[in-house]
mmCIF file of C-alpha atoms and ligand atoms in Angstrom:
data_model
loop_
_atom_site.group_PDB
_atom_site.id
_atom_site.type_symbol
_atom_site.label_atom_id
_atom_site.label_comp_id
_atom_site.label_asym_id
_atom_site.label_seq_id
_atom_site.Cartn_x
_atom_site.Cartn_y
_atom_site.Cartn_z
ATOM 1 C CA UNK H 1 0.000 0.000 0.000
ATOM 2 C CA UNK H 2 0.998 3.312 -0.628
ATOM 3 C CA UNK H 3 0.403 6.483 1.304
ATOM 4 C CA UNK H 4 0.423 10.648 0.805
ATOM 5 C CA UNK H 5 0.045 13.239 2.963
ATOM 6 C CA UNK H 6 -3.394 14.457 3.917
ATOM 7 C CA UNK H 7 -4.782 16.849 5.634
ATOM 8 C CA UNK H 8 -3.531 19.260 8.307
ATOM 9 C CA UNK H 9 -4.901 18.143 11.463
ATOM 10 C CA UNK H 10 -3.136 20.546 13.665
ATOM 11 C CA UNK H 11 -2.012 24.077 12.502
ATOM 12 C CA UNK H 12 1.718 25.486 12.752
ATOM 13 C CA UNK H 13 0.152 28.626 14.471
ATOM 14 C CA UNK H 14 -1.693 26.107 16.965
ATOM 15 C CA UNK H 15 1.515 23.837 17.989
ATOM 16 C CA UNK H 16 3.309 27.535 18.381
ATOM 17 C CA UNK H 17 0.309 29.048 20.523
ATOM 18 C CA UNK H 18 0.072 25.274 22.306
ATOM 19 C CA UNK H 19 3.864 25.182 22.795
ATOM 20 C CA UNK H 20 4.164 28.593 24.699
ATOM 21 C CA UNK H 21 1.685 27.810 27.097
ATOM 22 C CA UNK H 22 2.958 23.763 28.327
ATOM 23 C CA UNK H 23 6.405 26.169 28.486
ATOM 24 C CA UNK H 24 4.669 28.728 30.729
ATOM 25 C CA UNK H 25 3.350 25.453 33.063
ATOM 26 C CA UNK H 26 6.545 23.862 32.781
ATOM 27 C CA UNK H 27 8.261 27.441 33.811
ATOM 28 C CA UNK H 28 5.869 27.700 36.784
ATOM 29 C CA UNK H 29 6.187 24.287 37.802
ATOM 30 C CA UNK H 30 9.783 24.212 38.048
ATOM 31 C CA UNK H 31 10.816 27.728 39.077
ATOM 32 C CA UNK H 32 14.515 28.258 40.520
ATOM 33 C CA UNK H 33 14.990 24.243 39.862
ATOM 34 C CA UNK H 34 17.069 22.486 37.767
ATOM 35 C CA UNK H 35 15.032 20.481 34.842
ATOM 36 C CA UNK H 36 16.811 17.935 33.073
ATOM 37 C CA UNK H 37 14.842 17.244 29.334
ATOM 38 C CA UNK H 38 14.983 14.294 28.205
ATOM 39 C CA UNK H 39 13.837 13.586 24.369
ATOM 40 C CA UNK H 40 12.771 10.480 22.928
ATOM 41 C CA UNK H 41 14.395 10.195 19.358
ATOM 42 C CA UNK H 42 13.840 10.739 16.861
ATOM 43 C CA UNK H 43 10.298 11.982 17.132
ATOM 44 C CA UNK H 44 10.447 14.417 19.659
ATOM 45 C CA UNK H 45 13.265 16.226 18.506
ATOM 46 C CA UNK H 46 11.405 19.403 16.429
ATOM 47 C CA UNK H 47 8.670 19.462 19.415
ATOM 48 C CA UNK H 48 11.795 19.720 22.629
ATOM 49 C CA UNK H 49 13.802 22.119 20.578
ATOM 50 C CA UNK H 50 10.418 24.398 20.938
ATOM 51 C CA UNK H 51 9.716 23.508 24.046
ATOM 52 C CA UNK H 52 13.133 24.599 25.823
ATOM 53 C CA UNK H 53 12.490 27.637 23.756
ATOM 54 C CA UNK H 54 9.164 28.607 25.368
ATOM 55 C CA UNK H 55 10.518 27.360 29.182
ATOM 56 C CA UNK H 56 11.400 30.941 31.366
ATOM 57 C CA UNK H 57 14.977 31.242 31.490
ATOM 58 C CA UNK H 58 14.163 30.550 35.679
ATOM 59 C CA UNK H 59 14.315 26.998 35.104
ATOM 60 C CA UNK H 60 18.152 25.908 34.595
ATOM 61 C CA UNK H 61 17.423 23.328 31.660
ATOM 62 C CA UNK H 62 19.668 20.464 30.547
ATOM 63 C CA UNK H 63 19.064 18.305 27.658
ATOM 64 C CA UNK H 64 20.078 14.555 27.131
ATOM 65 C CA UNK H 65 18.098 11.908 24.512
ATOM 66 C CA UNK H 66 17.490 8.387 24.183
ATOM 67 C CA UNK H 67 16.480 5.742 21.113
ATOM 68 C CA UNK H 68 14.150 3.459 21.534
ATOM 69 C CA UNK H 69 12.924 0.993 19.057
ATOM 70 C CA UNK H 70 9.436 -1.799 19.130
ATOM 71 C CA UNK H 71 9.493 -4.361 17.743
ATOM 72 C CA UNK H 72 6.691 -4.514 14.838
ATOM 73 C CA UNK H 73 5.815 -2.517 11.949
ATOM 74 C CA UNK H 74 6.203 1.327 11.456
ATOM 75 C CA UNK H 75 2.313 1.854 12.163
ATOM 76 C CA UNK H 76 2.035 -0.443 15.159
ATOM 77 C CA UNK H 77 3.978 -0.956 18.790
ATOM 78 C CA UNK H 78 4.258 -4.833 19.821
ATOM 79 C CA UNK H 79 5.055 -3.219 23.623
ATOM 80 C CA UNK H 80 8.595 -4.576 23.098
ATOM 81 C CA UNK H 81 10.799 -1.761 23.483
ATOM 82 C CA UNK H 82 14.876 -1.868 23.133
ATOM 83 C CA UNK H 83 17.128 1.174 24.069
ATOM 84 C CA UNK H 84 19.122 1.963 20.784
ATOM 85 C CA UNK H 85 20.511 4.794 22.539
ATOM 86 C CA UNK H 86 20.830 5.103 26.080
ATOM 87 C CA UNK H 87 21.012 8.567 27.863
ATOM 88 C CA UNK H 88 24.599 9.938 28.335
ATOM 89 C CA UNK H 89 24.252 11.429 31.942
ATOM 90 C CA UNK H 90 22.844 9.768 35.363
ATOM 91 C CA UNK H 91 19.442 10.713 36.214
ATOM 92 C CA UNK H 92 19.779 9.712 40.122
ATOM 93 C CA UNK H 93 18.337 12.936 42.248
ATOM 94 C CA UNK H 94 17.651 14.618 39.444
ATOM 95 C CA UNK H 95 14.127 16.467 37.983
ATOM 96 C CA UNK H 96 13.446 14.409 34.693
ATOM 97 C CA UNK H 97 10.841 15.453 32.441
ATOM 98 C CA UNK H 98 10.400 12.864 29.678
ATOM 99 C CA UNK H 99 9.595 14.603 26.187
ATOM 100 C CA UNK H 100 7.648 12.359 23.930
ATOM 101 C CA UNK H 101 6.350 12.847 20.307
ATOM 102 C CA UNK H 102 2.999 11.139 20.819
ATOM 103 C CA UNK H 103 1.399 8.538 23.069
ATOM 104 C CA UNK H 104 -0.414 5.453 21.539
ATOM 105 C CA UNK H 105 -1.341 2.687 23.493
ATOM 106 C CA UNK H 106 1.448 3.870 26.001
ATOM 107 C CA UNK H 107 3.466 0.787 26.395
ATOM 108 C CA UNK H 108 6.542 2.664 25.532
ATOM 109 C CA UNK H 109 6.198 5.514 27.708
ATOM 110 C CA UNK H 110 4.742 2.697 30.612
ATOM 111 C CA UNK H 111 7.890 0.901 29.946
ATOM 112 C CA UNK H 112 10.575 3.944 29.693
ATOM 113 C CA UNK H 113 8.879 5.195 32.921
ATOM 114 C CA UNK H 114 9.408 2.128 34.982
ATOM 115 C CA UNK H 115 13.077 1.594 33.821
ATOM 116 C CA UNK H 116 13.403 5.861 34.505
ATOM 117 C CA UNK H 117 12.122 5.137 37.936
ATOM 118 C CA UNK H 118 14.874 2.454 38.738
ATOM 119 C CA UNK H 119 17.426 4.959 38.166
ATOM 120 C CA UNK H 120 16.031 7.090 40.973
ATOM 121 C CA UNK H 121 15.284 10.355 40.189
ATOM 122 C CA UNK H 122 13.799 13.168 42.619
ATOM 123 C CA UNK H 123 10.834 13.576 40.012
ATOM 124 C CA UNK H 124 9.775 12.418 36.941
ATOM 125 C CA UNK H 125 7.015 13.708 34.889
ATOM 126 C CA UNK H 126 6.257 13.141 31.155
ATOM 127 C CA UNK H 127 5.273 15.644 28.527
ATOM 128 C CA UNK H 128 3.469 14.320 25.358
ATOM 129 C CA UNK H 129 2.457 16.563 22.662
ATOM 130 C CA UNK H 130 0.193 14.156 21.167
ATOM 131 C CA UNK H 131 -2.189 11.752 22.877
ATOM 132 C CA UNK H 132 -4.778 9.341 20.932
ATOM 133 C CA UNK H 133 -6.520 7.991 23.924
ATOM 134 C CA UNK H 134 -8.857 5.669 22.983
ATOM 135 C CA UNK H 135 -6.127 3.872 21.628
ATOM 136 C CA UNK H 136 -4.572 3.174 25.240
ATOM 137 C CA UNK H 137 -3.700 0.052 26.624
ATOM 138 C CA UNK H 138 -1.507 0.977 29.609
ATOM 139 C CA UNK H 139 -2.355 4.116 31.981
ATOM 140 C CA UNK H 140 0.594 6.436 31.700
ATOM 141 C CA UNK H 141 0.495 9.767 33.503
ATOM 142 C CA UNK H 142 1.089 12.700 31.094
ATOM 143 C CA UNK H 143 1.795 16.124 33.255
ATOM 144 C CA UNK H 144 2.030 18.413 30.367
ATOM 145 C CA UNK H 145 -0.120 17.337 27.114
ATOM 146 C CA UNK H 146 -0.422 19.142 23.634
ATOM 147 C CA UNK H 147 -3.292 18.201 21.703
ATOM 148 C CA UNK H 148 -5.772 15.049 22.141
ATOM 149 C CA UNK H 149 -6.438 13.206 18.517
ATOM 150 C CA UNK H 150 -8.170 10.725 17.376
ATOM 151 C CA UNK H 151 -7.382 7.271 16.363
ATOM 152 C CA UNK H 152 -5.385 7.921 13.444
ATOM 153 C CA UNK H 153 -1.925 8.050 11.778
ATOM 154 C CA UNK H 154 -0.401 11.294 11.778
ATOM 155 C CA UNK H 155 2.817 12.672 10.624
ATOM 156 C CA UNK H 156 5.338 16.168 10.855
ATOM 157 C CA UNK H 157 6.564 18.173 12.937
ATOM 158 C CA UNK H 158 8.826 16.006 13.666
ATOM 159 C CA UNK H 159 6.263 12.821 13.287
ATOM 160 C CA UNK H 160 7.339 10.050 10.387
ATOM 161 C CA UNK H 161 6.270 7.396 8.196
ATOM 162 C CA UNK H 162 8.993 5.177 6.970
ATOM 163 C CA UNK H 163 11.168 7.927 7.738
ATOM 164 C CA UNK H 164 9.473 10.487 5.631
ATOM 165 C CA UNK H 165 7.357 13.856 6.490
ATOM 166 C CA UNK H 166 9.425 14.622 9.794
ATOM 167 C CA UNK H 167 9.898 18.626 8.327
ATOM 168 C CA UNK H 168 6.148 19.190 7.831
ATOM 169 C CA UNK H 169 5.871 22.228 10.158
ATOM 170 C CA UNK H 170 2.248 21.252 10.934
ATOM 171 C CA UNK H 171 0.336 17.931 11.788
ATOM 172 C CA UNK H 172 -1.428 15.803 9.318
ATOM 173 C CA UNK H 173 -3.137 13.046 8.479
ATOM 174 C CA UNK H 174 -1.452 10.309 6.252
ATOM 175 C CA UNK H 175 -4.143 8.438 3.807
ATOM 176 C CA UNK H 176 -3.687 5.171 1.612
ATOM 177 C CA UNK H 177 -2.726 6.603 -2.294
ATOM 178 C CA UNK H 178 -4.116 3.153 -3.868
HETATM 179 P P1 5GP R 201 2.893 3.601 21.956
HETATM 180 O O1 5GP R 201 3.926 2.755 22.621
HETATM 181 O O2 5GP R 201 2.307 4.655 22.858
HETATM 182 O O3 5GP R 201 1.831 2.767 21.317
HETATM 183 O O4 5GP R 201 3.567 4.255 20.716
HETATM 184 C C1 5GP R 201 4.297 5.397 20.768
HETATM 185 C C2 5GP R 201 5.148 5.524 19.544
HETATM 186 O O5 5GP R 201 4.475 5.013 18.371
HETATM 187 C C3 5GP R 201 5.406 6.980 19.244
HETATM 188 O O6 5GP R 201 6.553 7.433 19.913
HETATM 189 C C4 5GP R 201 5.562 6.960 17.739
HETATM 190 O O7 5GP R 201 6.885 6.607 17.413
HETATM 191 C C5 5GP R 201 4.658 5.846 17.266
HETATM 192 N N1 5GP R 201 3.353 6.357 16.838
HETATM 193 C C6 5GP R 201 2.143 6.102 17.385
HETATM 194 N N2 5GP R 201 1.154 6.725 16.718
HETATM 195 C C7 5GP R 201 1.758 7.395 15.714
HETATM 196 C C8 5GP R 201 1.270 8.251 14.669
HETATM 197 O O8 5GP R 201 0.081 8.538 14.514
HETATM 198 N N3 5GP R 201 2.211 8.767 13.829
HETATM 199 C C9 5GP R 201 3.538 8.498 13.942
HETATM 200 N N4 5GP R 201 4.360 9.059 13.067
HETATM 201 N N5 5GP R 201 4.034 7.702 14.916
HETATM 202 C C10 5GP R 201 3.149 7.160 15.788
#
């Protein structure tokens, strides 16, 4: 099967207007703390840069990343997850805020959260700028969320399919071409 791009489900202007206000929680949340970011490649990527963008200067922000990969195809998660990349600096003490792309049935974020936890940080909170929840399986607790959508596949800003449509600056739908 082949798919195209379809329509734009969520707006540049709306990500930018929804992006300065989670920064303005985030800001009030964690003022005069330290706030270590962590971003779950590749996904998240476009989404955190913005983010620690629209976070008050008041927070003293660090960034790190991991890679995760399920096993299964691009458009579904088996709940299988292996660390491709694992985060550079310990998290132990430390205020983590875990920056995901979107949240499906939530068995990665269920699973990163439980292996975070291990590590012992002070705090650990998760923000998601997408959330389809009626597709979710496991409860995961999402502090800071963007935009509810419904049960379908989206891709840009920084979203792909097959590695494609990551630089759309907007949201949109992706629709079988034949
Ligand atoms: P979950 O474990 O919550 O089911 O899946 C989360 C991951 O599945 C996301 O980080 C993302 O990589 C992928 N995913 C789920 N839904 C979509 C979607 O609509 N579009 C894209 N591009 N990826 C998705």
């Amino acid at each position: 099967m082949n798919y195209s791009v379809s329509d734009v489900l969520i707006s540049a202007e709306q990500i930018a207007e929804k992006v300065r206000k989670l920064g303005e929680d985030i800001g009030r949340d964690y003022d005069g703390q330290d706030l270590m970011v962590i971003g779950i490649l590749k996904g998240a990527v476009i989404f955190l840069s913005d983010l620690v963008r629209a976070i008050p200067a008041t927070v003293e922000v660090s960034l790190d990343f991991m890679a995760v990969s399920s096993y299964g195809d691009s458009t579904k998660t088996s709940g299988i997850v292996r660390i491709v990349k694992d985060l550079d600096s310990s998290i132990k003490g430390r205020n983590i805020l875990l920056v995901e792309d979107i949240v499906d049935t939530g068995l990665t974020l269920a699973y990163l959260v439980k292996l975070m936890h291990e590590r012992e940080p002070r705090s650990l909170q998760i923000c998601a700028l997408l959330d389809k929840e009626e597709r979710r399986r496991v409860h995961v607790p999402i502090r800071y969320r963007g935009f509810s959508i419904p049960d379908t596949f989206v891709v840009g800003y920084g979203l792909d399919y097959s590695g494609k449509w990551r630089g759309y600056p907007d949201i949109r739908t992706v629709e079988a071409a034949d």
